[in-house]
Coordinates of C-alpha atoms and ligand atoms in Angstrom, one line a residue:
X1 CA 71.7 8.4 -35.4
X2 CA 70.4 10.8 -32.4
X3 CA 70.1 9.3 -29.0
X4 CA 67.9 11.0 -26.6
X5 CA 68.8 11.0 -22.8
X6 CA 65.4 10.2 -22.0
X7 CA 62.2 9.3 -24.4
X8 CA 58.9 9.4 -22.2
X9 CA 56.9 8.9 -25.1
X10 CA 58.3 5.5 -25.7
X11 CA 57.1 4.3 -22.5
X12 CA 53.9 6.3 -22.1
X13 CA 52.2 6.3 -25.6
X14 CA 51.9 2.4 -25.6
X15 CA 49.6 2.7 -22.7
X16 CA 47.7 5.5 -24.3
X17 CA 44.2 3.9 -24.2
X18 CA 44.8 3.0 -20.7
X19 CA 45.8 6.3 -19.7
X20 CA 43.0 8.0 -21.3
X21 CA 40.4 5.8 -19.4
X22 CA 42.0 6.6 -16.2
X23 CA 41.7 10.2 -17.0
X24 CA 38.1 9.8 -17.8
X25 CA 37.4 7.9 -14.8
X26 CA 38.8 10.6 -12.4
X27 CA 37.1 13.3 -14.8
X28 CA 33.7 11.7 -14.3
X29 CA 34.4 10.9 -10.6
X30 CA 34.5 14.7 -9.9
X31 CA 37.1 13.9 -7.2
X32 CA 40.1 15.9 -7.7
X33 CA 41.6 16.0 -4.3
X34 CA 42.6 12.9 -2.5
X35 CA 40.0 10.2 -2.2
X36 CA 40.1 6.6 -3.6
X37 CA 42.5 6.9 -6.4
X38 CA 45.3 8.2 -4.1
X39 CA 44.4 5.6 -1.3
X40 CA 44.6 2.9 -4.0
X41 CA 47.8 4.0 -5.4
X42 CA 49.3 4.6 -2.0
X43 CA 48.6 1.0 -0.9
X44 CA 50.4 -0.4 -4.1
X45 CA 53.2 1.8 -3.5
X46 CA 53.5 0.7 0.1
X47 CA 53.6 -3.0 -1.2
X48 CA 56.3 -2.2 -3.8
X49 CA 58.3 -0.4 -1.3
X50 CA 57.9 -3.1 1.4
X51 CA 56.8 -0.5 3.8
X52 CA 53.7 -0.3 6.0
X53 CA 52.5 3.1 5.2
X54 CA 52.9 5.1 2.0
X55 CA 51.7 8.8 1.7
X56 CA 51.2 10.3 -1.8
X57 CA 52.7 13.8 -2.1
X58 CA 53.0 16.7 -4.4
X59 CA 56.7 15.8 -5.3
X60 CA 59.9 14.1 -4.0
X61 CA 61.0 17.6 -2.5
X62 CA 57.9 17.9 -0.6
X63 CA 58.3 14.4 0.7
X64 CA 61.5 15.1 2.1
X65 CA 60.2 18.5 3.6
X66 CA 57.3 16.6 5.2
X67 CA 59.6 14.0 6.7
X68 CA 61.8 16.6 8.3
X69 CA 58.6 18.5 9.7
X70 CA 57.2 15.3 11.2
X71 CA 60.4 14.8 12.9
X72 CA 60.1 18.3 14.4
X73 CA 63.4 19.5 12.8
X74 CA 63.9 23.3 12.8
X75 CA 66.1 26.0 13.8
X76 CA 69.2 25.2 15.8
X77 CA 69.3 21.5 14.6
X78 CA 71.6 20.1 12.2
X79 CA 71.0 17.5 9.6
X80 CA 73.8 15.5 7.9
X81 CA 73.5 14.9 4.1
X82 CA 75.7 14.4 1.3
X83 CA 76.9 17.3 -0.7
X84 CA 77.1 15.4 -4.2
X85 CA 73.4 14.9 -4.6
X86 CA 70.4 16.8 -6.1
X87 CA 69.5 20.4 -4.5
X88 CA 66.3 19.1 -2.9
X89 CA 68.2 16.8 -0.3
X90 CA 69.8 19.9 1.4
X91 CA 67.1 22.6 0.3
X92 CA 64.6 21.0 2.4
X93 CA 66.8 21.0 5.7
X94 CA 67.5 24.6 5.0
X95 CA 63.7 25.4 4.4
X96 CA 63.0 24.0 7.9
X97 CA 65.5 26.6 9.5
X98 CA 67.7 23.8 10.3
X99 CA 71.4 23.6 9.1
X100 CA 72.5 21.2 6.6
X101 CA 76.0 19.7 7.4
X102 CA 77.5 18.4 4.1
X103 CA 79.3 15.0 4.1
X104 CA 81.7 13.7 1.5
X105 CA 80.8 10.9 -0.9
X106 CA 82.2 7.6 -2.1
X107 CA 84.1 7.6 -5.3
X108 CA 82.8 4.0 -6.1
X109 CA 79.2 4.2 -5.2
X110 CA 78.8 7.8 -5.3
X111 CA 77.0 7.6 -1.9
X112 CA 77.5 9.2 1.6
X113 CA 80.9 8.6 3.1
X114 CA 79.6 7.5 6.4
X115 CA 83.1 7.7 8.2
X116 CA 83.1 11.3 7.3
X117 CA 79.5 11.8 8.5
X118 CA 80.5 10.0 11.8
X119 CA 83.2 12.9 12.2
X120 CA 80.4 15.6 11.8
X121 CA 78.0 14.4 14.2
X122 CA 77.5 17.0 17.0
X123 CA 75.1 17.8 19.8
X124 CA 72.9 19.6 17.3
X125 CA 72.7 16.7 14.9
X126 CA 68.9 15.8 14.8
X127 CA 68.7 13.4 11.5
X128 CA 70.8 11.6 9.1
X129 CA 69.6 12.0 5.5
X130 CA 71.5 9.6 3.2
X131 CA 70.7 9.6 -0.5
X132 CA 70.7 6.3 -2.7
X133 CA 72.2 8.2 -5.7
X134 CA 71.6 7.0 -9.4
X135 CA 69.6 3.8 -8.1
X136 CA 72.1 2.2 -5.7
X137 CA 71.9 2.0 -2.0
X138 CA 74.2 4.1 0.3
X139 CA 76.1 1.8 2.8
X140 CA 72.9 1.3 5.1
X141 CA 74.4 -0.8 7.8
X142 CA 76.9 1.7 8.4
X143 CA 74.5 4.4 8.3
X144 CA 72.0 2.7 10.5
X145 CA 74.8 1.9 13.0
X146 CA 75.9 5.4 13.1
X147 CA 72.4 6.7 13.9
X148 CA 71.8 4.1 16.5
X149 CA 75.1 5.1 18.4
X150 CA 73.8 8.8 18.4
X151 CA 69.9 7.9 18.8
X152 CA 69.2 9.7 15.4
X153 CA 66.4 9.0 12.8
X154 CA 67.2 8.4 9.2
X155 CA 65.4 9.8 6.5
X156 CA 66.2 8.0 3.1
X157 CA 66.3 10.0 0.1
X158 CA 65.5 7.3 -2.3
X159 CA 64.0 9.6 -4.9
X160 CA 66.1 7.9 -7.6
X161 CA 65.8 4.4 -6.1
X162 CA 62.2 2.9 -5.8
X163 CA 62.5 -0.9 -5.7
X164 CA 66.3 -0.9 -5.4
X165 CA 67.7 -2.9 -2.4
X166 CA 70.4 -3.2 0.0
X167 CA 71.1 -6.8 1.2
X168 CA 67.6 -7.6 0.4
X169 CA 65.9 -4.8 2.0
X170 CA 63.7 -2.2 0.0
X171 CA 65.4 1.3 0.0
X172 CA 63.4 3.6 1.7
X173 CA 62.0 1.0 4.1
X174 CA 65.0 0.8 6.4
X175 CA 65.2 4.4 8.1
X176 CA 62.4 6.2 9.8
X177 CA 61.3 7.6 6.5
X178 CA 62.0 6.9 3.0
X179 CA 61.3 9.3 0.0
X180 CA 60.5 8.6 -3.6
X181 CA 60.2 11.0 -6.5
X182 CA 57.7 10.6 -9.4
X183 CA 59.4 13.2 -11.6
X184 CA 59.0 12.1 -15.3
X185 CA 62.8 11.3 -15.5
X186 CA 62.6 8.8 -12.6
X187 CA 62.0 5.1 -12.9
X188 CA 58.6 5.3 -12.2
X189 CA 58.0 8.6 -14.2
X190 CA 54.7 10.3 -13.8
X191 CA 52.9 13.0 -15.7
X192 CA 54.2 15.9 -13.9
X193 CA 55.4 16.4 -10.3
X194 CA 54.6 13.8 -7.7
X195 CA 56.3 12.0 -4.8
X196 CA 55.6 9.3 -2.1
X197 CA 56.8 9.3 1.6
X198 CA 56.9 5.8 3.3
X199 CA 57.6 4.9 6.8
X200 CA 56.9 1.7 9.0
X201 CA 56.0 3.9 11.9
X202 CA 52.2 4.5 12.4
X203 CA 52.6 7.6 14.7
X204 CA 54.9 9.1 12.1
X205 CA 52.7 8.4 9.3
X206 CA 49.5 9.9 10.9
X207 CA 51.5 13.0 11.7
X208 CA 53.0 13.0 8.2
X209 CA 49.4 12.6 6.7
X210 CA 48.0 15.7 8.8
X211 CA 50.9 17.9 7.8
X212 CA 50.4 16.9 4.2
X213 CA 47.0 18.9 4.5
X214 CA 47.9 21.8 6.8
X215 CA 48.4 19.9 10.0
X216 CA 44.5 19.5 10.6
X217 CA 42.4 16.7 11.7
X218 CA 39.6 17.0 11.4
X219 CA 39.4 19.6 8.9
X220 CA 39.7 23.0 10.0
X221 CA 41.2 22.0 13.5
X222 CA 44.9 22.5 13.2
X223 CA 47.3 20.8 15.5
X224 CA 50.3 21.4 13.5
X225 CA 51.5 24.1 11.0
X226 CA 51.6 22.1 7.9
X227 CA 51.2 22.7 4.2
X228 CA 49.6 21.6 1.1
X229 CA 51.7 18.7 0.0
X230 CA 48.9 16.3 -1.6
X231 CA 49.3 14.1 -4.6
X232 CA 46.6 14.8 -7.2
X233 CA 44.3 11.8 -7.8
X234 CA 44.5 12.3 -11.5
X235 CA 48.2 11.9 -11.1
X236 CA 47.8 8.8 -8.9
X237 CA 45.2 7.3 -11.4
X238 CA 47.7 7.8 -14.3
X239 CA 50.7 6.6 -12.6
X240 CA 48.8 3.6 -11.3
X241 CA 48.5 2.5 -15.0
X242 CA 52.3 2.3 -15.2
X243 CA 52.8 0.2 -11.9
X244 CA 52.2 -3.1 -13.3
X245 CA 55.1 -2.6 -15.8
X246 CA 57.6 -1.4 -13.2
X247 CA 59.3 -4.5 -12.8
X248 CA 59.7 -4.6 -16.6
X249 CA 61.1 -1.2 -16.7
X250 CA 63.6 -2.0 -14.1
X251 CA 64.7 -5.1 -16.0
X252 CA 65.1 -2.9 -19.1
X253 CA 67.5 -0.4 -17.2
X254 CA 69.3 -3.4 -15.7
X255 CA 69.8 -5.0 -19.1
X256 CA 71.2 -1.7 -20.6
X257 CA 73.4 -1.2 -17.7
X258 CA 74.7 -4.7 -18.2
X259 CA 75.0 -4.1 -22.1
X260 CA 77.1 -0.9 -21.6
X261 CA 79.5 -2.5 -19.1
X262 CA 80.0 -5.5 -21.5
X263 CA 80.6 -3.3 -24.4
X264 CA 82.6 -0.4 -22.8
X265 CA 85.0 -2.5 -20.9
X266 CA 86.3 -3.9 -24.1
X267 CA 87.3 -0.3 -25.2
X268 CA 90.8 0.7 -24.7
X269 CA 91.1 3.5 -21.9
X270 CA 88.0 2.2 -20.2
X271 CA 88.3 0.3 -17.0
X272 CA 85.3 -1.7 -15.4
X273 CA 85.3 -1.5 -11.8
X274 CA 85.2 -4.8 -9.9
X275 CA 82.1 -5.1 -7.8
X276 CA 83.2 -5.4 -4.5
X277 CA 81.9 -5.0 -1.1
X278 CA 84.1 -2.1 -0.3
X279 CA 82.3 1.3 0.1
X280 CA 84.2 4.6 0.4
X281 CA 87.5 3.3 -0.9
X282 CA 88.2 3.2 -4.4
X283 CA 87.6 -0.5 -5.3
X284 CA 90.3 -2.2 -7.3
X285 CA 89.8 -1.3 -11.1
X286 CA 91.2 -3.8 -13.8
X287 CA 93.6 -2.1 -16.1
X288 CA 93.5 1.4 -14.5
X289 CA 97.0 2.1 -15.3
X290 CA 95.8 4.0 -18.6
X291 CA 92.1 4.3 -17.9
X292 CA 90.4 7.4 -18.9
X293 CA 87.0 6.4 -18.0
X294 CA 85.6 4.4 -15.2
X295 CA 82.5 2.5 -15.4
X296 CA 79.7 2.6 -12.4
X297 CA 79.7 -0.5 -10.5
X298 CA 76.7 -2.3 -8.8
X299 CA 77.7 -3.8 -5.6
X300 CA 77.1 -7.6 -5.1
X301 CA 74.9 -6.9 -2.0
X302 CA 72.9 -4.2 -3.7
X303 CA 69.9 -4.5 -6.4
X304 CA 70.7 -1.4 -8.4
X305 CA 67.9 -0.1 -10.6
X306 CA 70.0 2.2 -12.7
X307 CA 68.2 5.5 -12.6
X308 CA 71.4 6.8 -14.2
X309 CA 74.3 5.0 -15.6
X310 CA 77.0 7.5 -14.8
X311 CA 80.7 7.5 -16.0
X312 CA 83.7 8.8 -14.5
X313 CA 85.7 10.6 -17.2
X314 CA 89.3 11.2 -15.8
X315 CA 91.7 13.9 -16.6
X316 CA 91.2 17.8 -16.4
X317 CA 88.5 19.0 -18.7
X318 CA 88.1 15.7 -20.4
X319 CA 84.6 15.2 -19.1
X320 CA 83.5 18.3 -20.5
X321 CA 85.2 17.5 -23.9
X322 CA 83.3 14.2 -24.0
X323 CA 80.0 15.8 -23.2
X324 CA 80.6 18.3 -25.9
X325 CA 81.3 15.4 -28.4
X326 CA 78.2 13.6 -27.6
X327 CA 76.0 16.8 -27.7
X328 CA 77.6 17.4 -31.3
X329 CA 76.6 13.7 -32.3
X330 CA 73.1 14.3 -30.8
X331 CA 73.7 11.8 -28.0
X332 CA 72.0 12.9 -24.8
X333 CA 74.1 13.0 -21.8
X334 CA 73.9 15.1 -18.7
X335 CA 76.2 16.2 -15.7
X336 CA 74.5 15.1 -12.5
X337 CA 75.7 17.3 -10.6
X338 CA 78.2 20.0 -11.7
X339 CA 78.5 22.1 -8.5
X340 CA 78.4 20.1 -5.1
X341 CA 76.1 21.6 -2.6
X342 CA 78.6 23.0 -0.2
X343 CA 79.8 25.2 -3.1
X344 CA 76.4 26.6 -3.9
X345 CA 76.1 30.1 -3.7
X346 CA 72.8 29.8 -1.7
X347 CA 74.6 27.9 1.0
X348 CA 77.7 30.4 1.3
X349 CA 76.2 31.4 4.7
X350 CA 76.9 28.0 6.3
X351 CA 80.1 27.7 8.2
X352 CA 80.7 24.3 6.6
X353 CA 80.7 25.9 3.1
X354 CA 84.2 26.7 3.1
X355 CA 85.6 23.3 3.9
X356 CA 87.0 21.1 1.4
X357 CA 84.9 17.9 0.2
X358 CA 87.6 16.5 -2.1
X359 CA 85.7 13.5 -3.3
X360 CA 82.4 15.6 -3.9
X361 CA 84.2 18.1 -5.7
X362 CA 86.0 15.6 -7.9
X363 CA 82.7 13.8 -8.7
X364 CA 81.2 16.8 -9.9
X365 CA 84.1 17.4 -12.4
X366 CA 84.3 13.8 -13.5
X367 CA 80.6 12.4 -13.8
X368 CA 78.7 12.1 -17.0
X369 CA 75.4 10.1 -17.3
X370 CA 74.5 8.4 -20.6
X371 CA 71.1 7.5 -21.9
X372 CA 69.8 4.2 -20.0
X373 CA 65.9 4.4 -20.3
X374 CA 64.4 1.0 -20.6
X375 CA 63.4 1.3 -24.2
X376 CA 66.8 2.1 -25.5
X377 CA 67.6 -0.5 -28.4
X378 CA 70.9 -2.1 -29.2
X379 CA 71.7 0.1 -32.1
X380 CA 71.1 3.1 -29.9
X381 CA 73.5 1.7 -27.2
X382 CA 76.0 0.8 -29.9
X383 CA 76.0 4.4 -31.1
X384 CA 76.6 5.7 -27.5
X385 CA 79.5 3.2 -27.1
X386 CA 80.9 3.9 -30.7
X387 CA 81.1 7.6 -29.9
X388 CA 82.8 7.2 -26.5
X389 CA 85.2 4.6 -28.1
X390 CA 86.0 7.3 -31.0
X391 CA 86.6 9.8 -28.7
X392 CA 89.0 8.0 -26.6
X393 CA 91.0 6.6 -29.4
X394 CA 91.4 10.2 -30.9
X395 CA 92.6 11.4 -27.6
X396 CA 95.6 9.2 -27.7
Ligands
LIG1 C1 68.3 12.7 -5.0 C2 66.9 13.5 -5.2 N1 66.3 14.0 -4.1 C3 65.2 14.7 -4.2 C4 64.6 14.9 -5.5 C5 63.3 15.8 -5.6 O1 62.3 15.1 -6.3 P1 61.2 15.9 -7.0 O2 61.8 16.4 -8.2 O3 60.0 15.0 -7.1 O4 60.7 17.0 -6.2 C6 65.1 14.4 -6.5 C7 64.5 14.7 -7.9 O5 65.3 14.9 -8.8 C8 66.5 13.7 -6.5 O6 67.1 13.2 -7.6

């Protein structure tokens, strides 16, 4: 039985009537740039994110760029970010003219190794840009302590983590800015590109709003050189239809993750990681002696929203072999991310490009994400688990 990596129709088409009427409402309103649909969506998002201000923007990428611009980051500045993340995190830093400084990652939670970050702070460092990868928080106490020691703002890339928490605090609302993506594969998946920038700081919010529309206030009076980073009202109206179901989507993903972990940890060769508090140390694993696959762990103090369920497949070439097997069986899977950013061609000019980041490099060889979308049913999960199990037993 084929199992897709993601099935957007399973989530969207049951809302077809409501989506059509949202579309018709916007069509008839004749307002296609900003206006009440965007304002209403922003206030709902601010509530969901537990932040005072939410600014609807054209993508998660543009939200990062806007945050950097609002903090006046530019040429001569350095911004610390993980190497093991989606390109946009560092791409936006480079687009401001600043230098991304790549930091290694934790093998247990896949997030920023804060100790490595602390070694890389210099006089030129102007911000920290941690990512909450795959739906789980980076070690925010350590990030915020490092930022406070050096007086640095923090931009949380929570593109994959809307509604996830760190010690009860909503991700994105802890630093100076938080960024969410509404890309269709995200937990709150839109109907095209979209994003949201959140902050608790009114001055920063005002500046970001101005920068979103060419840095002008009022119109045609430009205080800053901004851009066109606006969220469309049509997009806002359509995604607003999904918002009341967001908690249900999250619960579906959390259940799927729990089911995978329960089933996979019984398979010989799979080690379940003990959820522990340790970050940036390999947490103790049960039965690791002959482990070929390590399961992702949700730390006890985090609310994980499982944008991805990411396995680590150990052994040279084994991740690619498992991927090939799943593809052959028509089971969707993806490598997030095959090349760490410090190894990307476009960043070869950076002084840090040649420096090894052993954990980021290792993760890019071992990680494989399997289907986790909320509508996945038990038979589909069994199919995935069965295929992984067969692969491991044949390899013995
Ligand atoms: C970690 C991370 N940062 C930033 C982005 C950029 O978001 P968008 O695709 O909405 O521009 C993404 C989306 O893929 C992401 O996963």
